[in-house]
């Protein structure tokens, strides 16, 4: 038996010992009380990652010491893609019934999707805004690029922030997706908010890489 220690699977043990696979499984489960477990992956953290996260956290605490309402004025924002064919997220979707009725859902090879932008602070909600453009056949969903993202900010987001009368105090937090930090977007954000009120890889204040996902839109808006 020592010869099979370290075998990659129960089937490998079965082949090595010329024992039926079912026998190996019964021994593993009922005799030695072993059960199969999946390996979980998590983000590798280097020493520099921990240092960077600590420095960022200390900077945030320092800003809160100066202005207790600072964290309340962060504009959390995100985009989400919605499938127009009715496809659901099977990872979270459940059907409660007395038995498994083996429900299947047909998915088209190329399904239409719509991209939606939403943001909110502790006091108000912005959006939702849809990434779409007019064509001869009506509005169609378009790919998000830096120019389109800047247009959303300029024509919809900033005007609504101005209506809330907080453009001079709000902190904007885009992520590192290329359309969010394109040159035209950077220039526009610097004009409207200055460097100090943007948390982004393209600005002095950067959300550290390998950090936990704390975007409130993911948990409170899209429910993903």
Coordinates of N, CA and C in Angstrom, one line a residue:
X1 N 0.8 -1.2 0.0 CA 0.0 0.0 0.0 C 0.9 1.3 0.0
X2 N 2.1 1.1 0.6 CA 2.9 2.3 0.6 C 3.3 2.8 -0.8
X3 N 3.3 1.8 -1.8 CA 3.7 2.2 -3.1 C 2.7 3.1 -3.8
X4 N 1.5 3.3 -3.3 CA 0.5 4.1 -3.9 C 0.3 5.4 -3.2
X5 N 1.1 5.7 -2.1 CA 1.0 7.0 -1.4 C 1.4 8.1 -2.4
X6 N 0.6 9.1 -2.5 CA 0.9 10.2 -3.4 C 0.3 10.0 -4.8
X7 N -0.4 8.9 -5.0 CA -1.1 8.8 -6.3 C -2.0 9.9 -6.6
X8 N -2.2 10.3 -7.8 CA -3.0 11.5 -8.1 C -4.5 11.3 -7.9
X9 N -5.0 10.1 -7.9 CA -6.4 9.9 -7.8 C -6.8 8.5 -7.3
X10 N -8.1 8.4 -7.0 CA -8.5 7.1 -6.6 C -8.5 6.1 -7.7
X11 N -8.7 6.5 -8.9 CA -8.6 5.7 -10.1 C -7.2 5.2 -10.3
X12 N -6.2 6.0 -10.0 CA -4.8 5.6 -10.1 C -4.5 4.5 -9.1
X13 N -5.0 4.7 -7.9 CA -4.8 3.6 -6.9 C -5.5 2.3 -7.3
X14 N -6.7 2.5 -7.9 CA -7.4 1.3 -8.4 C -6.6 0.5 -9.5
X15 N -6.0 1.3 -10.4 CA -5.2 0.6 -11.4 C -3.9 0.0 -10.9
X16 N -3.3 0.7 -9.9 CA -2.0 0.3 -9.4 C -2.2 -1.0 -8.6
X17 N -3.3 -1.1 -7.8 CA -3.5 -2.3 -7.0 C -4.4 -3.4 -7.7
X18 N -4.8 -3.1 -8.9 CA -5.8 -4.0 -9.6 C -7.0 -4.3 -8.7
X19 N -7.5 -3.2 -8.1 CA -8.7 -3.3 -7.3 C -9.8 -2.5 -8.0
X20 N -11.0 -3.0 -7.9 CA -12.1 -2.2 -8.5 C -12.2 -0.8 -7.9
X21 N -12.5 0.2 -8.8 CA -12.6 1.6 -8.3 C -13.6 1.7 -7.2
X22 N -14.7 1.0 -7.3 CA -15.8 1.1 -6.3 C -15.2 0.7 -4.9
X23 N -14.4 -0.3 -4.9 CA -13.8 -0.8 -3.7 C -12.9 0.2 -3.1
X24 N -12.1 0.9 -3.9 CA -11.2 1.9 -3.4 C -12.0 3.1 -2.8
X25 N -13.1 3.4 -3.5 CA -13.9 4.5 -3.0 C -14.6 4.1 -1.6
X26 N -15.0 2.9 -1.5 CA -15.6 2.5 -0.3 C -14.6 2.5 0.9
X27 N -13.4 2.0 0.6 CA -12.4 2.0 1.6 C -12.1 3.5 2.0
X28 N -11.9 4.3 1.0 CA -11.6 5.7 1.4 C -12.7 6.4 2.2
X29 N -13.9 6.1 1.8 CA -15.0 6.8 2.5 C -15.4 6.2 3.8
X30 N -15.6 4.8 3.8 CA -16.2 4.1 4.9 C -15.2 3.6 6.0
X31 N -13.9 3.3 5.5 CA -12.9 2.8 6.4 C -12.0 3.8 7.0
X32 N -11.4 4.6 6.1 CA -10.4 5.6 6.5 C -11.1 7.0 6.6
X33 N -12.4 7.1 6.2 CA -13.1 8.3 6.3 C -12.4 9.5 5.6
X34 N -12.0 9.2 4.4 CA -11.5 10.3 3.6 C -12.6 10.7 2.6
X35 N -12.6 12.0 2.3 CA -13.6 12.5 1.4 C -12.9 13.5 0.4
X36 N -13.4 13.6 -0.9 CA -12.7 14.4 -1.9 C -13.0 15.9 -1.7
X37 N -12.0 16.7 -1.7 CA -12.1 18.1 -1.5 C -11.4 18.8 -2.7
X38 N -12.0 19.9 -3.1 CA -11.4 20.7 -4.2 C -10.4 21.6 -3.6
X39 N -9.3 21.9 -4.4 CA -8.4 22.9 -4.0 C -8.9 24.3 -4.3
X40 N -8.9 25.2 -3.4 CA -9.3 26.6 -3.6 C -8.1 27.5 -4.0
X41 N -8.4 28.4 -4.9 CA -7.3 29.3 -5.3 C -7.6 30.7 -4.6
X42 N -6.6 31.3 -4.2 CA -6.7 32.7 -3.8 C -5.5 33.5 -4.3
X43 N -5.6 34.8 -4.2 CA -4.6 35.7 -4.8 C -3.3 35.6 -4.0
X44 N -2.2 35.5 -4.7 CA -0.9 35.5 -4.1 C -0.6 36.9 -3.6
X45 N -0.2 37.0 -2.3 CA 0.1 38.3 -1.8 C 1.6 38.3 -1.5
X46 N 2.3 39.3 -2.1 CA 3.7 39.5 -1.8 C 3.9 40.5 -0.7
X47 N 5.1 40.6 -0.1 CA 5.3 41.6 1.0 C 5.0 43.0 0.5
X48 N 5.3 43.3 -0.7 CA 5.1 44.7 -1.2 C 3.6 45.0 -1.3
X49 N 2.8 43.9 -1.6 CA 1.3 44.1 -1.6 C 0.8 44.5 -0.3
X50 N 1.2 43.8 0.8 CA 0.8 44.1 2.1 C 1.2 45.5 2.5
X51 N 2.4 45.9 2.2 CA 2.9 47.3 2.5 C 2.1 48.3 1.8
X52 N 1.9 48.1 0.5 CA 1.1 49.1 -0.3 C -0.3 49.2 0.3
X53 N -1.0 48.1 0.6 CA -2.3 48.2 1.2 C -2.3 48.9 2.5
X54 N -1.3 48.7 3.3 CA -1.3 49.4 4.6 C -1.1 50.9 4.5
X55 N -0.2 51.3 3.6 CA 0.0 52.7 3.3 C -1.3 53.4 2.8
X56 N -2.0 52.7 1.9 CA -3.2 53.3 1.4 C -4.2 53.4 2.5
X57 N -4.4 52.4 3.4 CA -5.3 52.4 4.5 C -5.0 53.6 5.4
X58 N -3.7 53.8 5.7 CA -3.3 54.8 6.6 C -3.6 56.2 6.0
X59 N -3.4 56.3 4.7 CA -3.7 57.6 4.0 C -5.2 57.9 4.1
X60 N -6.1 56.8 3.9 CA -7.5 57.0 4.0 C -7.9 57.4 5.4
X61 N -7.3 56.8 6.4 CA -7.6 57.2 7.8 C -7.2 58.6 8.1
X62 N -6.1 59.0 7.5 CA -5.6 60.4 7.7 C -6.6 61.4 7.1
X63 N -7.1 61.0 5.9 CA -8.1 61.9 5.3 C -9.4 62.0 6.1
X64 N -9.8 60.9 6.7 CA -11.0 60.9 7.5 C -10.8 61.7 8.8
X65 N -9.5 61.7 9.3 CA -9.2 62.5 10.5 C -9.4 64.0 10.2
X66 N -9.0 64.4 9.0 CA -9.2 65.8 8.5 C -10.6 66.1 8.2
X67 N -11.3 65.2 7.5 CA -12.7 65.4 7.1 C -13.5 64.1 7.4
X68 N -14.3 64.1 8.4 CA -15.0 62.9 8.9 C -16.0 62.4 7.8
X69 N -16.4 63.3 6.9 CA -17.4 62.9 5.9 C -16.7 62.4 4.6
X70 N -15.4 62.4 4.6 CA -14.7 62.0 3.3 C -15.2 60.7 2.7
X71 N -15.2 59.7 3.5 CA -15.6 58.4 3.0 C -17.1 58.3 2.5
X72 N -17.9 59.2 3.1 CA -19.3 59.3 2.7 C -19.5 59.9 1.3
X73 N -18.4 60.6 0.8 CA -18.5 61.3 -0.4 C -17.8 60.6 -1.6
X74 N -17.4 59.4 -1.3 CA -16.8 58.6 -2.4 C -17.9 58.1 -3.3
X75 N -17.7 58.3 -4.6 CA -18.7 57.8 -5.6 C -18.3 56.4 -6.1
X76 N -19.0 55.4 -5.5 CA -18.7 54.1 -6.0 C -19.5 53.8 -7.3
X77 N -18.8 53.2 -8.2 CA -19.4 53.1 -9.5 C -19.0 51.8 -10.2
X78 N -19.8 51.3 -11.1 CA -19.4 50.0 -11.7 C -20.3 49.9 -13.0
X79 N -19.9 49.0 -13.9 CA -20.7 48.6 -15.0 C -21.0 47.2 -14.9
X80 N -22.1 46.8 -15.5 CA -22.5 45.4 -15.5 C -23.1 45.1 -16.9
X81 N -22.9 43.9 -17.4 CA -23.5 43.4 -18.6 C -24.7 42.6 -18.4
X82 N -25.8 42.9 -19.0 CA -27.0 42.1 -18.9 C -27.4 41.4 -20.2
X83 N -27.6 40.1 -20.1 CA -28.0 39.4 -21.3 C -29.4 39.6 -21.6
X84 N -29.7 39.9 -22.9 CA -31.0 40.2 -23.3 C -31.8 39.0 -23.7
X85 N -31.2 37.8 -23.7 CA -31.9 36.6 -24.1 C -32.5 35.9 -22.9
X86 N -32.3 36.5 -21.7 CA -32.9 35.9 -20.5 C -32.0 34.9 -19.8
X87 N -30.8 34.8 -20.2 CA -29.8 33.9 -19.6 C -29.6 34.4 -18.1
X88 N -29.5 33.4 -17.2 CA -29.3 33.8 -15.8 C -28.0 33.2 -15.3
X89 N -27.5 33.8 -14.2 CA -26.3 33.3 -13.6 C -26.5 32.0 -12.9
X90 N -26.2 30.9 -13.5 CA -26.5 29.6 -12.8 C -25.7 29.4 -11.6
X91 N -24.6 30.2 -11.4 CA -23.9 30.0 -10.1 C -24.7 30.4 -8.9
X92 N -25.6 31.4 -9.1 CA -26.4 31.8 -8.0 C -27.9 31.5 -8.1
X93 N -28.4 31.2 -9.3 CA -29.8 30.9 -9.5 C -30.2 29.5 -9.0
X94 N -31.2 29.4 -8.3 CA -31.7 28.1 -7.8 C -33.2 28.0 -8.0
X95 N -33.6 26.8 -8.3 CA -35.1 26.4 -8.4 C -35.4 25.5 -7.2
X96 N -36.3 26.0 -6.4 CA -36.7 25.2 -5.2 C -37.9 24.3 -5.6
X97 N -37.7 23.0 -5.5 CA -38.8 22.1 -5.8 C -38.6 20.8 -5.0
X98 N -39.6 19.9 -5.1 CA -39.5 18.7 -4.4 C -38.6 17.7 -5.0
X99 N -38.2 17.9 -6.3 CA -37.3 17.0 -7.0 C -36.6 17.8 -8.1
X100 N -35.5 17.2 -8.5 CA -34.7 17.8 -9.6 C -35.4 17.5 -10.9
X101 N -36.0 18.6 -11.5 CA -36.7 18.4 -12.8 C -35.7 18.6 -14.0
X102 N -34.4 18.7 -13.8 CA -33.4 18.7 -14.8 C -33.8 19.9 -15.8
X103 N -33.9 21.0 -15.3 CA -34.3 22.2 -16.1 C -33.0 22.6 -17.0
X104 N -33.2 22.8 -18.2 CA -32.2 23.3 -19.1 C -32.7 24.6 -19.8
X105 N -31.7 25.5 -20.1 CA -32.0 26.7 -20.8 C -31.2 26.8 -22.0
X106 N -31.8 27.0 -23.2 CA -31.0 27.1 -24.4 C -30.4 28.5 -24.5
X107 N -29.1 28.6 -24.8 CA -28.4 29.8 -24.9 C -28.0 30.1 -26.3
X108 N -28.3 31.2 -26.9 CA -27.9 31.4 -28.3 C -26.4 31.6 -28.4
X109 N -25.8 31.3 -29.6 CA -24.4 31.4 -29.8 C -23.9 32.8 -29.6
X110 N -24.6 33.7 -30.1 CA -24.3 35.2 -30.0 C -25.5 35.9 -29.4
X111 N -25.4 36.1 -28.1 CA -26.6 36.8 -27.4 C -26.3 38.3 -27.3
X112 N -27.4 39.1 -27.5 CA -27.3 40.5 -27.3 C -27.2 40.8 -25.9
X113 N -26.3 41.8 -25.6 CA -26.1 42.3 -24.2 C -26.3 43.8 -24.1
X114 N -26.5 44.3 -22.9 CA -26.6 45.7 -22.7 C -25.7 46.0 -21.5
X115 N -24.9 47.1 -21.7 CA -24.0 47.5 -20.6 C -24.6 48.7 -19.9
X116 N -24.6 48.5 -18.5 CA -25.3 49.5 -17.7 C -24.3 50.1 -16.7
X117 N -24.3 51.4 -16.5 CA -23.4 52.1 -15.6 C -24.3 52.6 -14.4
X118 N -23.8 52.5 -13.2 CA -24.5 53.0 -12.1 C -23.5 53.4 -11.0
X119 N -23.8 54.4 -10.2 CA -22.9 54.8 -9.2 C -23.7 55.4 -8.0
X120 N -23.1 55.3 -6.8 CA -23.8 55.9 -5.7 C -22.8 56.3 -4.6
X121 N -23.2 57.3 -3.8 CA -22.5 57.7 -2.6 C -23.4 57.3 -1.4
X122 N -23.0 57.7 -0.2 CA -23.8 57.4 1.0 C -25.1 58.2 1.0
X123 N -25.3 59.2 0.1 CA -26.5 60.0 0.2 C -27.3 60.0 -1.1
X124 N -26.8 59.6 -2.2 CA -27.6 59.6 -3.5 C -27.1 58.6 -4.5
X125 N -28.0 58.3 -5.5 CA -27.7 57.3 -6.5 C -27.6 58.1 -7.8
X126 N -26.6 57.7 -8.7 CA -26.5 58.2 -10.0 C -26.8 57.1 -11.0
X127 N -27.6 57.4 -12.0 CA -27.9 56.4 -13.0 C -29.3 55.7 -12.8
X128 N -29.5 54.7 -13.6 CA -28.6 54.0 -14.4 C -28.4 54.7 -15.8
X129 N -27.2 54.5 -16.4 CA -26.9 55.0 -17.8 C -26.5 53.8 -18.6
X130 N -27.0 53.8 -19.9 CA -26.8 52.7 -20.8 C -25.8 53.1 -21.9
X131 N -24.9 52.2 -22.2 CA -23.9 52.4 -23.2 C -24.6 51.9 -24.5
X132 N -25.1 52.9 -25.3 CA -25.7 52.6 -26.5 C -25.6 53.8 -27.5
X133 N -25.8 53.6 -28.7 CA -25.7 54.7 -29.7 C -26.8 54.5 -30.8
X134 N -27.2 55.6 -31.4 CA -28.2 55.6 -32.3 C -27.7 55.1 -33.7
X135 N -28.5 54.3 -34.3 CA -28.2 53.9 -35.7 C -29.5 54.0 -36.5
X136 N -29.5 53.6 -37.8 CA -30.7 53.7 -38.6 C -31.8 52.8 -38.1
X137 N -31.4 51.7 -37.5 CA -32.3 50.7 -37.0 C -32.7 50.9 -35.5
X138 N -32.3 52.1 -35.0 CA -32.6 52.4 -33.6 C -31.4 52.3 -32.7
X139 N -31.5 52.3 -31.4 CA -30.4 52.3 -30.5 C -29.8 50.9 -30.4
X140 N -28.5 50.8 -30.4 CA -27.8 49.5 -30.2 C -26.8 49.6 -29.1
X141 N -26.5 48.5 -28.5 CA -25.5 48.5 -27.4 C -24.1 48.6 -28.1
X142 N -23.2 49.4 -27.5 CA -21.9 49.7 -28.1 C -20.8 49.2 -27.2
X143 N -19.7 48.9 -27.7 CA -18.5 48.5 -26.9 C -18.0 49.7 -26.1
X144 N -17.7 49.5 -24.9 CA -17.2 50.6 -24.1 C -15.7 50.9 -24.4
X145 N -15.5 52.2 -24.8 CA -14.2 52.7 -25.1 C -13.9 53.9 -24.3
X146 N -12.7 54.4 -24.3 CA -12.4 55.6 -23.5 C -13.2 56.8 -23.9
X147 N -13.4 57.0 -25.2 CA -14.2 58.2 -25.7 C -15.6 58.1 -25.2
X148 N -16.2 56.9 -25.3 CA -17.6 56.7 -24.9 C -17.7 56.9 -23.4
X149 N -16.8 56.3 -22.7 CA -16.8 56.4 -21.2 C -16.7 57.9 -20.8
X150 N -15.9 58.6 -21.5 CA -15.7 60.1 -21.2 C -17.0 60.8 -21.5
X151 N -17.7 60.4 -22.6 CA -19.0 61.0 -22.9 C -20.1 60.8 -21.9
X152 N -20.1 59.5 -21.3 CA -21.0 59.2 -20.2 C -20.7 60.1 -19.0
X153 N -19.5 60.3 -18.7 CA -19.1 61.1 -17.5 C -19.5 62.6 -17.8
X154 N -19.2 63.1 -19.0 CA -19.4 64.5 -19.3 C -20.9 64.8 -19.5
X155 N -21.7 64.0 -20.1 CA -23.0 64.3 -20.5 C -24.1 63.8 -19.4
X156 N -23.7 62.9 -18.6 CA -24.7 62.3 -17.7 C -24.2 62.4 -16.2
X157 N -23.0 61.9 -15.9 CA -22.6 61.7 -14.6 C -22.3 63.1 -13.9
X158 N -21.4 63.9 -14.5 CA -21.1 65.2 -13.9 C -22.3 66.1 -13.8
X159 N -23.1 66.2 -14.8 CA -24.3 67.1 -14.6 C -25.2 66.6 -13.4
X160 N -25.3 65.3 -13.2 CA -26.1 64.9 -12.0 C -25.4 65.2 -10.7
X161 N -24.1 65.1 -10.7 CA -23.3 65.4 -9.5 C -23.5 66.9 -9.3
X162 N -23.5 67.7 -10.3 CA -23.7 69.2 -10.1 C -25.1 69.5 -9.6
X163 N -26.1 68.7 -10.0 CA -27.4 68.9 -9.4 C -27.4 68.6 -7.9
X164 N -26.5 67.7 -7.5 CA -26.4 67.4 -6.0 C -25.6 68.4 -5.3
X165 N -25.0 69.3 -6.0 CA -24.2 70.4 -5.5 C -23.0 69.9 -4.7
X166 N -22.3 68.8 -5.2 CA -21.2 68.3 -4.5 C -20.0 68.0 -5.4
X167 N -19.9 68.6 -6.6 CA -18.8 68.4 -7.5 C -17.5 68.8 -6.9
X168 N -17.5 69.8 -6.0 CA -16.3 70.3 -5.4 C -15.8 69.4 -4.2
X169 N -16.6 68.4 -3.8 CA -16.2 67.6 -2.6 C -16.2 66.1 -2.9
X170 N -16.8 65.7 -4.0 CA -16.9 64.2 -4.3 C -15.6 63.6 -4.7
X171 N -15.4 62.3 -4.3 CA -14.2 61.6 -4.7 C -14.6 60.5 -5.7
X172 N -14.0 60.5 -6.9 CA -14.4 59.5 -7.9 C -13.4 58.3 -7.9
X173 N -14.0 57.1 -8.1 CA -13.1 55.9 -8.0 C -13.3 55.0 -9.1
X174 N -12.7 55.3 -10.3 CA -12.7 54.3 -11.4 C -11.7 53.3 -11.2
X175 N -11.9 52.1 -11.8 CA -10.9 51.1 -11.7 C -9.8 51.2 -12.8
X176 N -9.0 50.1 -12.9 CA -7.9 50.2 -13.9 C -8.2 49.7 -15.2
X177 N -9.5 49.5 -15.6 CA -9.9 49.0 -16.9 C -9.5 50.1 -17.9
X178 N -8.8 49.7 -19.0 CA -8.3 50.7 -20.0 C -9.2 51.8 -20.4
X179 N -10.5 51.5 -20.7 CA -11.4 52.7 -21.0 C -11.6 53.7 -19.9
X180 N -11.4 53.2 -18.6 CA -11.6 54.1 -17.5 C -10.5 55.0 -17.2
X181 N -9.3 54.7 -17.8 CA -8.1 55.5 -17.5 C -7.5 56.0 -18.9
X182 N -8.3 56.0 -19.9 CA -7.8 56.6 -21.2 C -7.4 58.0 -21.0
X183 N -6.5 58.5 -21.9 CA -6.0 59.9 -21.8 C -7.1 60.9 -21.7
X184 N -8.1 60.7 -22.6 CA -9.2 61.7 -22.6 C -10.0 61.7 -21.3
X185 N -10.2 60.5 -20.7 CA -10.8 60.4 -19.4 C -10.0 61.0 -18.3
X186 N -8.7 60.7 -18.3 CA -7.8 61.3 -17.3 C -7.9 62.9 -17.4
X187 N -7.8 63.4 -18.6 CA -7.8 64.9 -18.7 C -9.1 65.4 -18.2
X188 N -10.2 64.8 -18.5 CA -11.6 65.3 -18.1 C -11.7 65.3 -16.6
X189 N -11.3 64.2 -16.0 CA -11.4 64.0 -14.5 C -10.5 65.1 -13.8
X190 N -9.3 65.3 -14.4 CA -8.4 66.3 -13.7 C -9.1 67.7 -13.8
X191 N -9.8 68.0 -14.9 CA -10.4 69.3 -15.1 C -11.6 69.4 -14.1
X192 N -12.3 68.3 -13.9 CA -13.5 68.4 -13.1 C -13.3 68.2 -11.6
X193 N -12.3 67.3 -11.2 CA -12.2 66.9 -9.8 C -10.8 67.2 -9.3
X194 N -9.8 67.4 -10.1 CA -8.4 67.5 -9.7 C -7.8 66.2 -9.3
X195 N -6.5 66.1 -9.2 CA -5.8 64.9 -9.0 C -6.2 64.3 -7.6
X196 N -6.4 65.1 -6.6 CA -6.6 64.6 -5.2 C -7.9 63.9 -5.0
X197 N -8.9 64.1 -5.9 CA -10.2 63.5 -5.7 C -10.5 62.4 -6.7
X198 N -9.5 61.7 -7.2 CA -9.7 60.6 -8.0 C -8.8 59.4 -7.5
X199 N -9.4 58.3 -7.2 CA -8.7 57.1 -6.8 C -8.6 56.2 -8.0
X200 N -7.4 56.1 -8.6 CA -7.3 55.4 -9.9 C -5.8 55.1 -10.1
X201 N -5.4 54.1 -10.9 CA -4.0 53.8 -11.2 C -3.4 55.0 -12.0
X202 N -4.1 55.8 -12.6 CA -3.6 56.9 -13.4 C -3.4 58.2 -12.6
X203 N -3.7 58.1 -11.3 CA -3.7 59.3 -10.4 C -2.8 59.0 -9.2
X204 N -2.4 60.0 -8.5 CA -1.5 59.8 -7.3 C -2.1 58.9 -6.3
X205 N -3.4 58.9 -6.1 CA -4.1 58.0 -5.1 C -4.6 56.8 -5.9
X206 N -4.0 55.6 -5.6 CA -4.3 54.4 -6.3 C -4.8 53.3 -5.4
X207 N -5.9 52.7 -5.8 CA -6.4 51.5 -5.1 C -5.4 50.4 -5.3
X208 N -4.8 49.9 -4.2 CA -3.7 48.9 -4.3 C -4.1 47.7 -5.0
X209 N -3.2 47.1 -5.8 CA -3.5 45.9 -6.5 C -3.5 44.8 -5.5
X210 N -4.2 43.7 -5.8 CA -4.3 42.5 -4.9 C -5.1 42.8 -3.7
X211 N -6.0 43.8 -3.7 CA -6.8 44.2 -2.6 C -8.1 43.5 -2.7
X212 N -8.8 43.4 -1.5 CA -10.2 42.8 -1.6 C -11.1 43.7 -2.4
X213 N -12.1 43.1 -3.0 CA -13.1 43.9 -3.8 C -14.1 44.5 -2.8
X214 N -14.1 45.8 -2.7 CA -14.9 46.5 -1.8 C -15.9 47.4 -2.5
X215 N -16.0 47.3 -3.9 CA -16.9 48.1 -4.6 C -18.4 47.8 -4.2
X216 N -19.0 48.8 -3.6 CA -20.4 48.5 -3.1 C -21.4 48.2 -4.1
X217 N -21.1 48.6 -5.4 CA -22.1 48.3 -6.5 C -22.2 46.8 -6.7
X218 N -21.1 46.1 -6.5 CA -21.1 44.7 -6.7 C -22.0 44.0 -5.7
X219 N -22.1 44.5 -4.5 CA -22.8 43.8 -3.4 C -24.2 44.4 -3.3
X220 N -24.4 45.7 -3.5 CA -25.7 46.4 -3.3 C -26.5 46.7 -4.5
X221 N -25.8 46.7 -5.7 CA -26.5 47.1 -6.9 C -26.8 45.9 -7.8
X222 N -25.7 45.3 -8.2 CA -25.9 44.2 -9.2 C -26.2 42.9 -8.4
X223 N -25.9 42.8 -7.1 CA -26.1 41.6 -6.3 C -25.4 40.4 -7.0
X224 N -24.1 40.6 -7.3 CA -23.4 39.5 -7.9 C -22.4 38.9 -6.9

